Short mmCIF file of C-alpha atoms and ligand atoms in Angstrom, two decimals:
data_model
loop_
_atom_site.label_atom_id
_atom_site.label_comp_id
_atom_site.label_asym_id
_atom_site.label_seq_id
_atom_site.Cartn_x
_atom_site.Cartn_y
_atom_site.Cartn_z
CA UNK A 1 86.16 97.66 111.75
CA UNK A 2 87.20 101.32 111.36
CA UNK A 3 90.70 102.46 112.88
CA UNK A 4 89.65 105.28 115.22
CA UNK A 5 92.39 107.32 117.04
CA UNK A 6 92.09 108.52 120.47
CA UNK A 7 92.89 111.82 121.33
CA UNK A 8 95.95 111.84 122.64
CA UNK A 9 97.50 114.68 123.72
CA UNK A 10 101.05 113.59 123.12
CA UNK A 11 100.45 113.05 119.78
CA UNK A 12 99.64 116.49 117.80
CA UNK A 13 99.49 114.67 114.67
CA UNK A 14 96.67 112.20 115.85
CA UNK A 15 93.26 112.57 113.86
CA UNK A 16 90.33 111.79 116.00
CA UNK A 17 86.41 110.42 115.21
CA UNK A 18 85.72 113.74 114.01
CA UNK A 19 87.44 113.70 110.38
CA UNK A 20 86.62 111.45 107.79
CA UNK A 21 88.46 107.93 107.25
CA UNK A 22 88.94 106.66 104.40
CA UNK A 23 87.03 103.39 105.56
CA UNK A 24 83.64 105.35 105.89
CA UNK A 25 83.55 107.05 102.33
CA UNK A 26 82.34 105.86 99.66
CA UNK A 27 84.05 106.84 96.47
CA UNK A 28 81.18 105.50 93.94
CA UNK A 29 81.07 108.16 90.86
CA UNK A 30 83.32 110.60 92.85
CA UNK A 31 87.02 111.77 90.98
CA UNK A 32 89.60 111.72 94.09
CA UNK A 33 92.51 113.45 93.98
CA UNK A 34 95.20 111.54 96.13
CA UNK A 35 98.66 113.45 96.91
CA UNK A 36 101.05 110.25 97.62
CA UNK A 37 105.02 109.85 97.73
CA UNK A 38 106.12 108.23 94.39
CA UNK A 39 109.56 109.96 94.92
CA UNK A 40 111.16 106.09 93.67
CA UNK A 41 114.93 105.90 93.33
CA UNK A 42 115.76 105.65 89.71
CA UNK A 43 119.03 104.53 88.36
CA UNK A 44 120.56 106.24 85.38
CA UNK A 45 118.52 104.58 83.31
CA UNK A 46 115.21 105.37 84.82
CA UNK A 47 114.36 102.03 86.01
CA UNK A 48 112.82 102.02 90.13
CA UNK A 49 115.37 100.29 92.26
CA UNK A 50 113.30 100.25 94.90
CA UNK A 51 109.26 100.74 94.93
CA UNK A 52 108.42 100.67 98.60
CA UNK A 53 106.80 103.58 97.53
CA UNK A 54 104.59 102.89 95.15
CA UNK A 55 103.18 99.48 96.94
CA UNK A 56 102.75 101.40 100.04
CA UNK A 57 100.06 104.00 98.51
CA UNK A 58 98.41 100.65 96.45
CA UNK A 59 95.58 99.93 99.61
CA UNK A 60 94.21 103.75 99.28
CA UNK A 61 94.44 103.67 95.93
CA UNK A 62 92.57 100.45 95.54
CA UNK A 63 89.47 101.17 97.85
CA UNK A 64 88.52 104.01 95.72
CA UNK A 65 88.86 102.02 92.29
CA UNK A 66 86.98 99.24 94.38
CA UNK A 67 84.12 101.48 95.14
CA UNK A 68 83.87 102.81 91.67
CA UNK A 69 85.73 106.01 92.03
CA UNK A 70 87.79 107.19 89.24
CA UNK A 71 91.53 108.22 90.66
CA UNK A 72 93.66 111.21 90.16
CA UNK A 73 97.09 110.64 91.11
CA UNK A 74 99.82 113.15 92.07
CA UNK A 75 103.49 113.27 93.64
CA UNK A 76 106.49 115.01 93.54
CA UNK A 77 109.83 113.03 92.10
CA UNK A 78 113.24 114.60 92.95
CA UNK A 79 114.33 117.89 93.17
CA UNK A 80 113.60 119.63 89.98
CA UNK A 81 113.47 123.32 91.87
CA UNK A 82 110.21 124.64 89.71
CA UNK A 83 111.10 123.83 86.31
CA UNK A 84 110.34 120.70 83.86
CA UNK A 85 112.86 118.55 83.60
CA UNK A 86 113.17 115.42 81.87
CA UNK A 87 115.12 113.29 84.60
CA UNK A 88 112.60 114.09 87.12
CA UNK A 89 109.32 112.90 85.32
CA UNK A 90 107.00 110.84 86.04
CA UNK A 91 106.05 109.42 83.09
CA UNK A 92 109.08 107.06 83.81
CA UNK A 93 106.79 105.14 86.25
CA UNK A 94 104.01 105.03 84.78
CA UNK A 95 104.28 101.54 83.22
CA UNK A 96 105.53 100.59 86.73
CA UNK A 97 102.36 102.08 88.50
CA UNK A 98 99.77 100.82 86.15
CA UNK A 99 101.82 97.45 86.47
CA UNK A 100 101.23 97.73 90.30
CA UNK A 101 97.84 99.09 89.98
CA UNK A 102 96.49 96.20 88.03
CA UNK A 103 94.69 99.18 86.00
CA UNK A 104 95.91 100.96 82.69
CA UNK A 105 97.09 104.72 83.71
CA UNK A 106 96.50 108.26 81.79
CA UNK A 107 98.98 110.55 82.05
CA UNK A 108 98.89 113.98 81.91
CA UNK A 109 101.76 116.08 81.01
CA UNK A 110 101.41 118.97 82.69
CA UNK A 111 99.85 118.81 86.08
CA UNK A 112 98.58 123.04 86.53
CA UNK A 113 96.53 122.10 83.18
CA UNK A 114 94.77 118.37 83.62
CA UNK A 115 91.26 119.52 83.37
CA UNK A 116 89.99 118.34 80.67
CA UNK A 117 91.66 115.24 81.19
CA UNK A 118 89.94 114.76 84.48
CA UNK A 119 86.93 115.67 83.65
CA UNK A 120 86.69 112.88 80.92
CA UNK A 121 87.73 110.71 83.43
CA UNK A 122 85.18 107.29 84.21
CA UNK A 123 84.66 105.67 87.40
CA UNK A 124 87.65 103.26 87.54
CA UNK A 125 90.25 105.14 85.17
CA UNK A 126 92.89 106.35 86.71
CA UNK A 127 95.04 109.37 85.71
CA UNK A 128 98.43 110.49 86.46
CA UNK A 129 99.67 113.97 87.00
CA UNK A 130 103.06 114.85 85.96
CA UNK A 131 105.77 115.82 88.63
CA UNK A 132 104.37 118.46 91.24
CA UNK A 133 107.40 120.17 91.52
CA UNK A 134 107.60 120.97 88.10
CA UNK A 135 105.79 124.35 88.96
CA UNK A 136 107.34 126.51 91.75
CA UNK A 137 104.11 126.93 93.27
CA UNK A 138 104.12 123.56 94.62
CA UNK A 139 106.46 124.31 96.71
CA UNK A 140 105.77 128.03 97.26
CA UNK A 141 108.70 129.54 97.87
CA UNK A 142 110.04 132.40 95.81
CA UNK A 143 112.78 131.36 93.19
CA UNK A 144 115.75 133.38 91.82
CA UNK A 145 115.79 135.33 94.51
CA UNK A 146 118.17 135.64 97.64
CA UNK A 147 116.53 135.81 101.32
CA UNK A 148 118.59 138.60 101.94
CA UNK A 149 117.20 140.53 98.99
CA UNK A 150 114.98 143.41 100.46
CA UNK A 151 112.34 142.63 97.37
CA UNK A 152 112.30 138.73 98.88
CA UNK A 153 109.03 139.41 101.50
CA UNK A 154 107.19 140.94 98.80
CA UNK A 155 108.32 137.94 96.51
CA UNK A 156 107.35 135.56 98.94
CA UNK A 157 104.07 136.93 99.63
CA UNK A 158 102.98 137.07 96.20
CA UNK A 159 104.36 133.19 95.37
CA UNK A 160 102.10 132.31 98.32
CA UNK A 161 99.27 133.72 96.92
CA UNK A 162 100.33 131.85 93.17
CA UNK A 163 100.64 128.82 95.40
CA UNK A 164 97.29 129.27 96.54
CA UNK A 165 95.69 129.18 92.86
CA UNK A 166 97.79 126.17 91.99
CA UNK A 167 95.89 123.79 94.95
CA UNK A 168 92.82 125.69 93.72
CA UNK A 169 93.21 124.77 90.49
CA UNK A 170 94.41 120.87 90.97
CA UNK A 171 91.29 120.81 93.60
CA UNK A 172 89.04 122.06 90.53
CA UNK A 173 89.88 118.30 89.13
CA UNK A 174 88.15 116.44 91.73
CA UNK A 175 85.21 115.68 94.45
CA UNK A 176 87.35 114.70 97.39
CA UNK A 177 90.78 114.92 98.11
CA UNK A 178 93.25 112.12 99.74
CA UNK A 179 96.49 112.69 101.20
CA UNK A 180 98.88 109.38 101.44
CA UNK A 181 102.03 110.58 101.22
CA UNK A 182 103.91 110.84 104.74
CA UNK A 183 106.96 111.56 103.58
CA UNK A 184 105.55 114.92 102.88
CA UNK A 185 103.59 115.99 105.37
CA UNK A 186 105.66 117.92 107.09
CA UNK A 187 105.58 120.74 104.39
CA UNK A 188 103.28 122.80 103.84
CA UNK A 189 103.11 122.61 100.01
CA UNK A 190 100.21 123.25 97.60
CA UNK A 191 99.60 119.25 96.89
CA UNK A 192 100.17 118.51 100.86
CA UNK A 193 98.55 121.27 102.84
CA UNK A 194 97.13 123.78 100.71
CA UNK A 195 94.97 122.34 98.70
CA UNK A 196 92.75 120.88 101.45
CA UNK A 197 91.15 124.23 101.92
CA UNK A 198 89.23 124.20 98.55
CA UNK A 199 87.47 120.76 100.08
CA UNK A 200 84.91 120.23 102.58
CA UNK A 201 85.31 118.85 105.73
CA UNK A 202 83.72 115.78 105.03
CA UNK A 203 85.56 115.53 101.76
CA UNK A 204 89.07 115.48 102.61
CA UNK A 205 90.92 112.76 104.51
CA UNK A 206 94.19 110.60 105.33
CA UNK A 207 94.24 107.75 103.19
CA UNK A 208 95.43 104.30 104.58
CA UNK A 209 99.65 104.92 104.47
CA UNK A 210 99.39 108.11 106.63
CA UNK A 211 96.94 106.52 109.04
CA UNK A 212 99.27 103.62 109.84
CA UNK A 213 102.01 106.11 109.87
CA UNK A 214 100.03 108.09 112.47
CA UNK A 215 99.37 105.15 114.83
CA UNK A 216 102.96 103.79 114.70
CA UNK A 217 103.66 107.57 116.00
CA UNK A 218 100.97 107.52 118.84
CA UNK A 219 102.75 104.24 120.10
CA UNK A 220 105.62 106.21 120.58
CA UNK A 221 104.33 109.03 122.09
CA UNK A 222 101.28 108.25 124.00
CA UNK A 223 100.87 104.75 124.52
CA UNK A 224 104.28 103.73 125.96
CA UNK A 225 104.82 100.24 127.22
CA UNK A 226 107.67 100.39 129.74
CA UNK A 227 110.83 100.25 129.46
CA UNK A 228 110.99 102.51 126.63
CA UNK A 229 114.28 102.50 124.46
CA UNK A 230 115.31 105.21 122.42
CA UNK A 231 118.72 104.40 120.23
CA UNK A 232 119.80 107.74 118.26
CA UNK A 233 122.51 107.91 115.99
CA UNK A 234 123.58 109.24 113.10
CA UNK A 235 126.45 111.92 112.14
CA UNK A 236 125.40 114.82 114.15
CA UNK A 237 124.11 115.87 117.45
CA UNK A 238 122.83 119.33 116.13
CA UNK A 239 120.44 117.70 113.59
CA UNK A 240 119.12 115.44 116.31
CA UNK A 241 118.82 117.67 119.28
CA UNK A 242 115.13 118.68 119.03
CA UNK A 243 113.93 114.66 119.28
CA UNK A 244 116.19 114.07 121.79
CA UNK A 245 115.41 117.14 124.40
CA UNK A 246 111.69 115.47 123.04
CA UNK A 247 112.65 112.39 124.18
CA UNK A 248 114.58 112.96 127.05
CA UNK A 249 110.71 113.40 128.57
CA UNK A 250 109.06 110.22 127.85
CA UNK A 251 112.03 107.43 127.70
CA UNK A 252 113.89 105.04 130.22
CA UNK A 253 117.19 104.53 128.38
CA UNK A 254 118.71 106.70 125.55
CA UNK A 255 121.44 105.24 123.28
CA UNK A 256 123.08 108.08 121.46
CA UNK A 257 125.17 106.27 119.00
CA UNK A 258 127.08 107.07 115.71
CA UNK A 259 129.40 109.86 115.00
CA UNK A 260 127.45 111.42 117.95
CA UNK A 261 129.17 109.52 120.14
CA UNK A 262 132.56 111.64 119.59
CA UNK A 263 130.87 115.02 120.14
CA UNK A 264 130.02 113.70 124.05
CA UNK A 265 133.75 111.73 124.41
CA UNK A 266 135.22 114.93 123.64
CA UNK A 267 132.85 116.72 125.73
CA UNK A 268 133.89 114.78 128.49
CA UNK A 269 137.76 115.25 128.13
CA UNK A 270 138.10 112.44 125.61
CA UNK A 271 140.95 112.42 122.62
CA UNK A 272 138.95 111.58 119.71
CA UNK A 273 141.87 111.97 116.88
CA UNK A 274 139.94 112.81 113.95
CA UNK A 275 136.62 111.51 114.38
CA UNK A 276 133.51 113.29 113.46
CA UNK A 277 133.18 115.93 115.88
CA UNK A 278 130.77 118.87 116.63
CA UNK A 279 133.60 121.15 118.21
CA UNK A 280 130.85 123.76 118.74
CA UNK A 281 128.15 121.50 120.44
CA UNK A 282 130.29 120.34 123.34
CA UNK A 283 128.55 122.28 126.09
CA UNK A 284 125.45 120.92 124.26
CA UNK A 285 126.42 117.10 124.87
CA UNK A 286 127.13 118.25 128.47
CA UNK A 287 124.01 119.56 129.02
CA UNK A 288 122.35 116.19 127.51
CA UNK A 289 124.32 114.62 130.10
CA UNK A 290 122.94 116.34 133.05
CA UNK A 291 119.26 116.56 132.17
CA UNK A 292 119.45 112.74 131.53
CA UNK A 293 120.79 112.67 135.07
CA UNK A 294 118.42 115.22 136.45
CA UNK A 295 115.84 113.28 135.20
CA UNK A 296 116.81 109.70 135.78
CA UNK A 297 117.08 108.45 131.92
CA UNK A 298 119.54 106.09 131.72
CA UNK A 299 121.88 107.24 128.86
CA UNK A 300 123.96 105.17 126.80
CA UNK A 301 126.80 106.28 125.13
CA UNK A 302 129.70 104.42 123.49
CA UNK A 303 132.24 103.38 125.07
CA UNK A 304 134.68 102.19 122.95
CA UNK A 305 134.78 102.08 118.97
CA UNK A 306 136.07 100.72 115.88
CA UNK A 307 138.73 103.16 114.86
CA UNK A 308 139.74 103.23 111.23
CA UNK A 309 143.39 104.79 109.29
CA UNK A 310 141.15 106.45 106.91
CA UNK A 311 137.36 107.23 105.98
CA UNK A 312 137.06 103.70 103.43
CA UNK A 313 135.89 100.16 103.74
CA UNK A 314 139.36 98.96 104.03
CA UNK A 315 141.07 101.23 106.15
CA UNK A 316 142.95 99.42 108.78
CA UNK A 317 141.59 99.22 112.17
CA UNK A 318 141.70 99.08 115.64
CA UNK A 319 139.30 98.84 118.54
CA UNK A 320 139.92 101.20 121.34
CA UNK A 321 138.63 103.40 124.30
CA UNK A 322 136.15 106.79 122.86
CA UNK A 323 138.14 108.42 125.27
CA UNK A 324 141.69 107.61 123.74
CA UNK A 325 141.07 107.55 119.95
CA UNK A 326 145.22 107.98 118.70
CA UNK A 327 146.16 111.38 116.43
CA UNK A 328 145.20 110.59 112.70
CA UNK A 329 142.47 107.73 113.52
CA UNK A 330 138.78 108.14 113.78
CA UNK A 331 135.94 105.66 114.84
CA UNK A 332 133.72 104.48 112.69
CA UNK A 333 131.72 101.79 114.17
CA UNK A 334 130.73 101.08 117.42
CA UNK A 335 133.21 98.49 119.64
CA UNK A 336 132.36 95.04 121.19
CA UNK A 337 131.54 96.52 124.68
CA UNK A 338 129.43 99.10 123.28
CA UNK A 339 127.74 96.87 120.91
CA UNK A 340 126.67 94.70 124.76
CA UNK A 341 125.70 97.64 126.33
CA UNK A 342 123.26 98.85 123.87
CA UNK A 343 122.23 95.03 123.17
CA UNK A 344 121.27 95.41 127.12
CA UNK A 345 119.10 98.12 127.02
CA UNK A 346 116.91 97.16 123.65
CA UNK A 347 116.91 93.78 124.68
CA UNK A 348 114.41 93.99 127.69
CA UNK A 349 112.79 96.81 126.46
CA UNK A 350 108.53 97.13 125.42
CA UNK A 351 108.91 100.40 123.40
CA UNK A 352 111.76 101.11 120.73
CA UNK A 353 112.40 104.06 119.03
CA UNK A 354 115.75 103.57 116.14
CA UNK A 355 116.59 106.47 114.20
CA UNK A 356 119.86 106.81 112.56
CA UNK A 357 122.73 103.89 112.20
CA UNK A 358 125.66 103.20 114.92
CA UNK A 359 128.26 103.34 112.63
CA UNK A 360 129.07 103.74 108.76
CA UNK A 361 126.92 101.12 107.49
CA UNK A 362 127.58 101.78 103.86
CA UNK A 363 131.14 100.34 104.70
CA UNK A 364 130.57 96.38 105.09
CA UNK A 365 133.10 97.02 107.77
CA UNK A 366 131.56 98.86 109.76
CA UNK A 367 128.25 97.24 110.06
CA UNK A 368 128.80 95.78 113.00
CA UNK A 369 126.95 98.45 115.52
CA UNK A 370 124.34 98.69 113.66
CA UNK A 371 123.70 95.08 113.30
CA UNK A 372 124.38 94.77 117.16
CA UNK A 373 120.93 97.18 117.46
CA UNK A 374 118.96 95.76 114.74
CA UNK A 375 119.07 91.97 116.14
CA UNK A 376 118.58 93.56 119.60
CA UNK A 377 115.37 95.46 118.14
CA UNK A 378 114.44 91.55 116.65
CA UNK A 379 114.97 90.15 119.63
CA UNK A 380 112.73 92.60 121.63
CA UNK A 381 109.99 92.24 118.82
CA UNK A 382 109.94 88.85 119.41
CA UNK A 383 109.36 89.50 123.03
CA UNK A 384 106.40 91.94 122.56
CA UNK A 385 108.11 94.85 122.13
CA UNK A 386 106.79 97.31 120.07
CA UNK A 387 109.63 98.58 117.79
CA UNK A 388 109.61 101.92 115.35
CA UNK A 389 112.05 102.20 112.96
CA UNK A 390 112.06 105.72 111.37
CA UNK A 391 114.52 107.80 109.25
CA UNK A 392 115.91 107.41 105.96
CA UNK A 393 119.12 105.67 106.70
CA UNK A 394 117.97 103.30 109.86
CA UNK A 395 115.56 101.79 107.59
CA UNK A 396 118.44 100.98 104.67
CA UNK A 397 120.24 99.27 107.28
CA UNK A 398 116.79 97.05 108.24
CA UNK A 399 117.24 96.73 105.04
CA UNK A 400 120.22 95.67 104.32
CA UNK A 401 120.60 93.25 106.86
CA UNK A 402 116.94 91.78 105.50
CA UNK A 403 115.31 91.88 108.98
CA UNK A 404 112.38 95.00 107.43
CA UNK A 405 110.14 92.72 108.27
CA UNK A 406 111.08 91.26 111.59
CA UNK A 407 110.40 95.19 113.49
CA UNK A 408 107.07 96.26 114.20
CA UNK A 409 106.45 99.10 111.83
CA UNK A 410 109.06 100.99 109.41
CA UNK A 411 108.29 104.29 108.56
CA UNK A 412 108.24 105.51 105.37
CA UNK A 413 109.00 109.06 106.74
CA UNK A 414 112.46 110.51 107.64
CA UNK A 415 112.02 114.27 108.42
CA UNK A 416 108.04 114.02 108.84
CA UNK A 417 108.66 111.27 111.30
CA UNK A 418 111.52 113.68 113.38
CA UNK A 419 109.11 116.33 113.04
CA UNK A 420 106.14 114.08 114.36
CA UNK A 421 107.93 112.84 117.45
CA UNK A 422 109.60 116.12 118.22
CA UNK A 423 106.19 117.08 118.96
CA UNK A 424 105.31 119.31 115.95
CA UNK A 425 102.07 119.75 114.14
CA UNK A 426 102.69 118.13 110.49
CA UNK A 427 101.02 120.38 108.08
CA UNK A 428 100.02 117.79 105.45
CA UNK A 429 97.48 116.33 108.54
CA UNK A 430 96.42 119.46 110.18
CA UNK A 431 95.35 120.19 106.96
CA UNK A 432 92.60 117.58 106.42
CA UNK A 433 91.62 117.78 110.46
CA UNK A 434 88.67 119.69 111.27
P1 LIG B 501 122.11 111.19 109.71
O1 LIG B 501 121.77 111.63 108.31
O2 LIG B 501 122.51 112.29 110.62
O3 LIG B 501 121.05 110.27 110.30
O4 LIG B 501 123.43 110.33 109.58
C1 LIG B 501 123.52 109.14 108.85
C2 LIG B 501 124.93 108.97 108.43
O5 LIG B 501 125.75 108.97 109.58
C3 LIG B 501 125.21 107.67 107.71
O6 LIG B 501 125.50 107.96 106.38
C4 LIG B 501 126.41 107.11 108.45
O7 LIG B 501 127.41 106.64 107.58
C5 LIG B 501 126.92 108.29 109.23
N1 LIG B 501 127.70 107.91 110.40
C6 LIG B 501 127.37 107.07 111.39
N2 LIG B 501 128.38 106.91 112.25
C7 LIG B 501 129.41 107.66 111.81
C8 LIG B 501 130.74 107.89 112.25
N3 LIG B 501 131.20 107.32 113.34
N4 LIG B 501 131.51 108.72 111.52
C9 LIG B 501 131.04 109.29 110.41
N5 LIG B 501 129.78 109.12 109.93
C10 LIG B 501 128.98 108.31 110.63
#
């Protein structure tokens, strides 16, 4: 069976019957060029810590060997800014990729100049570009120079066109082209976006990663079992407030949780000592307030919290009222009554949205919040809930507390995920759509 998405209009990101799936091309004799996330955590040693990553491109990557395709593999790793740099390659996975593979791996040192290497290329070899980023053009924007500098448009404009014969030239490499890597796709790079245009329509395509990615999305967005739960948190309102006004459309109850939660106490007369605190955004939380009112979403918010002596795992503590936080203390988790009152509104809930953690999970002490949502979210799931969990630091704390595998889908996108839900076209798709 093929995996055909509808049309939804929610969903700008959706790809419909028109473009080509992976599923209905056959890669026999063709050299694909896949773009796919291998930016691994490495510790100082270069080892992966944690290859999500990698595994999670391995079904695209293995239809094409399977149908006798020969595989060109690209990615970005870190932030090495448009210059080679030793820490950043990704030589250092190759064992680990060729390991995962099942397959022995080429690798090519420098990425911009690979032809010859993939034109000797056989049906089942598989070669690995070096780090993306190592050229500036990947990237495309203009470096060394400030964006107030009145020679910065005609910088810009001329790396765009350099950008432009970087995709042209890692297109040159290969018959089709493959993008896998979600946790890119909303930039608008040469590997992501670019590139695409040197392909024909029928040559270019999502590969298996992005299409589940895209799916999870449309269950959010357009096909919305009621109630819907939404649990936000996080540090700040201001980095949050485009999904939420988003949101604010389309879900029954809102939990806005984490060091949000002080902006909107404060907002509403509350003394939050020294909590995190978005002194600037208060009329901002009051405004949340009254279009969730307005139009009948029922939002959450804290109520009381874990207050801590000092920003550290063991700071003393104290649970008290949001509104009544004493001078020199600041909350850092979420309280017992807050932890029921979100429990209540994931537990009954069909559709679950979590981005960002209730509390400072990195302290063991202040887990509790979060863990209060993620067994909710379990709970739910169990229930027939379908439950998303998006965004870099949600999905640690799945993590963490081992239950990854207990929620419906975890995304392996954080700001191509926001950007997805908040309703905005991800370049890396539009790209391969018709
Ligand atoms: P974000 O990147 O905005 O999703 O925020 C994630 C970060 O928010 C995590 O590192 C949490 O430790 C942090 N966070 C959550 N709750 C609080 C809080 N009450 N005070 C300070 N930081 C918090």
């Amino acid at each position: 069976m093929h995996l055909i998405f509808a049309s939804y209009e929610n969903n700008k990101n959706n790809i419909n019957s028109d473009n080509m799936k992976l599923d209905d091309y056959n890669f026999a004799g063709k050299k694909a060029i896949v773009r796919v996330d291998f930016n691994v955590p490495l510790d100082e040693n270069g080892n992966i810590t944690d290859d999500t990553r990698i595994r999670g491109a391995l079904p695209t990557l293995e239809k094409i060997l399977k149908d006798g395709g020969s595989l060109i593999i690209m990615s970005h790793m870190g932030k090495p800014k448009g210059k080679v740099n030793p820490k950043f390659s990704l030589l250092q996975i190759k064992d680990a990729v060729a390991k995962a593979l099942g397959h022995d791996v080429i690798f090519a040192p420098d990425c911009a100049n690979a032809a010859e290497a993939a034109a000797n290329l056989k049906p089942g070899e598989v070669l690995l570009l070096e780090n993306l980023r190592f050229y500036p053009e990947e990237e495309g924007k203009p470096v060394g120079i400030d964006k107030e500098d009145p020679a910065y448009d005609a910088a810009k404009k001329e790396m765009k066109e350099r950008q432009k014969e970087f995709a042209k030239t890692l297109a040159s490499y290969a018959d089709v082209y493959v993008n896998d890597a979600f946790g890119t796709a909303h930039r608008k790079h040469a590997s992501t976006a670019v590139i695409a245009d040197y392909f024909k329509q029928e040559d270019k395509m999502l590969g298996y990663l992005m299409e589940k990615e895209v799916t999870a999305v449309d269950k959010i967005l357009s096909d919305i079992k009621r109630p819907f739960t939404a649990i936000m948190g996080g540090s700040k309102v201001s980095t949050k407030i485009g999904i939420i006004e988003n949101l604010m459309d389309k879900v029954d109850n809102l939990i806005l949780c984490g060091g949000m939660t002080y902006t909107f106490a404060k907002a509403q007369g509350g003394k939050v000592g020294v909590s995190i605190c978005e002194d600037d955004k208060l009329d901002l939380a009051r405004d949340i307030i009254k279009k969730a009112k307005e139009k009948g979403v029922n939002l959450v918010l804290g109520v009381d919290c874990v207050a801590a002596d000092s920003f550290s795992n063991d700071a003393k503590t104290q649970v008290c009222s949001v509104m009544d936080i004493p001078e020199g203390w600041e909350g850092l988790d979420a309280g017992p009554k807050t932890r029921e009152l979100f429990a209540n509104a994931i537990k009954g809930a069909k559709t679950i949205l979590w981005n960002g953690p209730a509390g400072v999970f990195e302290f063991d002490n202040f887990t509790a919040g979060s863990r209060a949502i993620a067994d909710a979210i379990v709970d739910a799931t169990n229930n027939g809930a379908f439950s998303l969990v998006g965004g870099g630091d949600s999905v640690a704390c799945v993590n963490k507390f081992g239950l990854a595998d207990q929620v419906s889908y975890v995304s392996t996108g954080g700001g191509a995920l926001l950007e997805a839900i908040e309703g905005k076209v991800l370049p890396g798709i539009a790209a391969v759509k018709g």
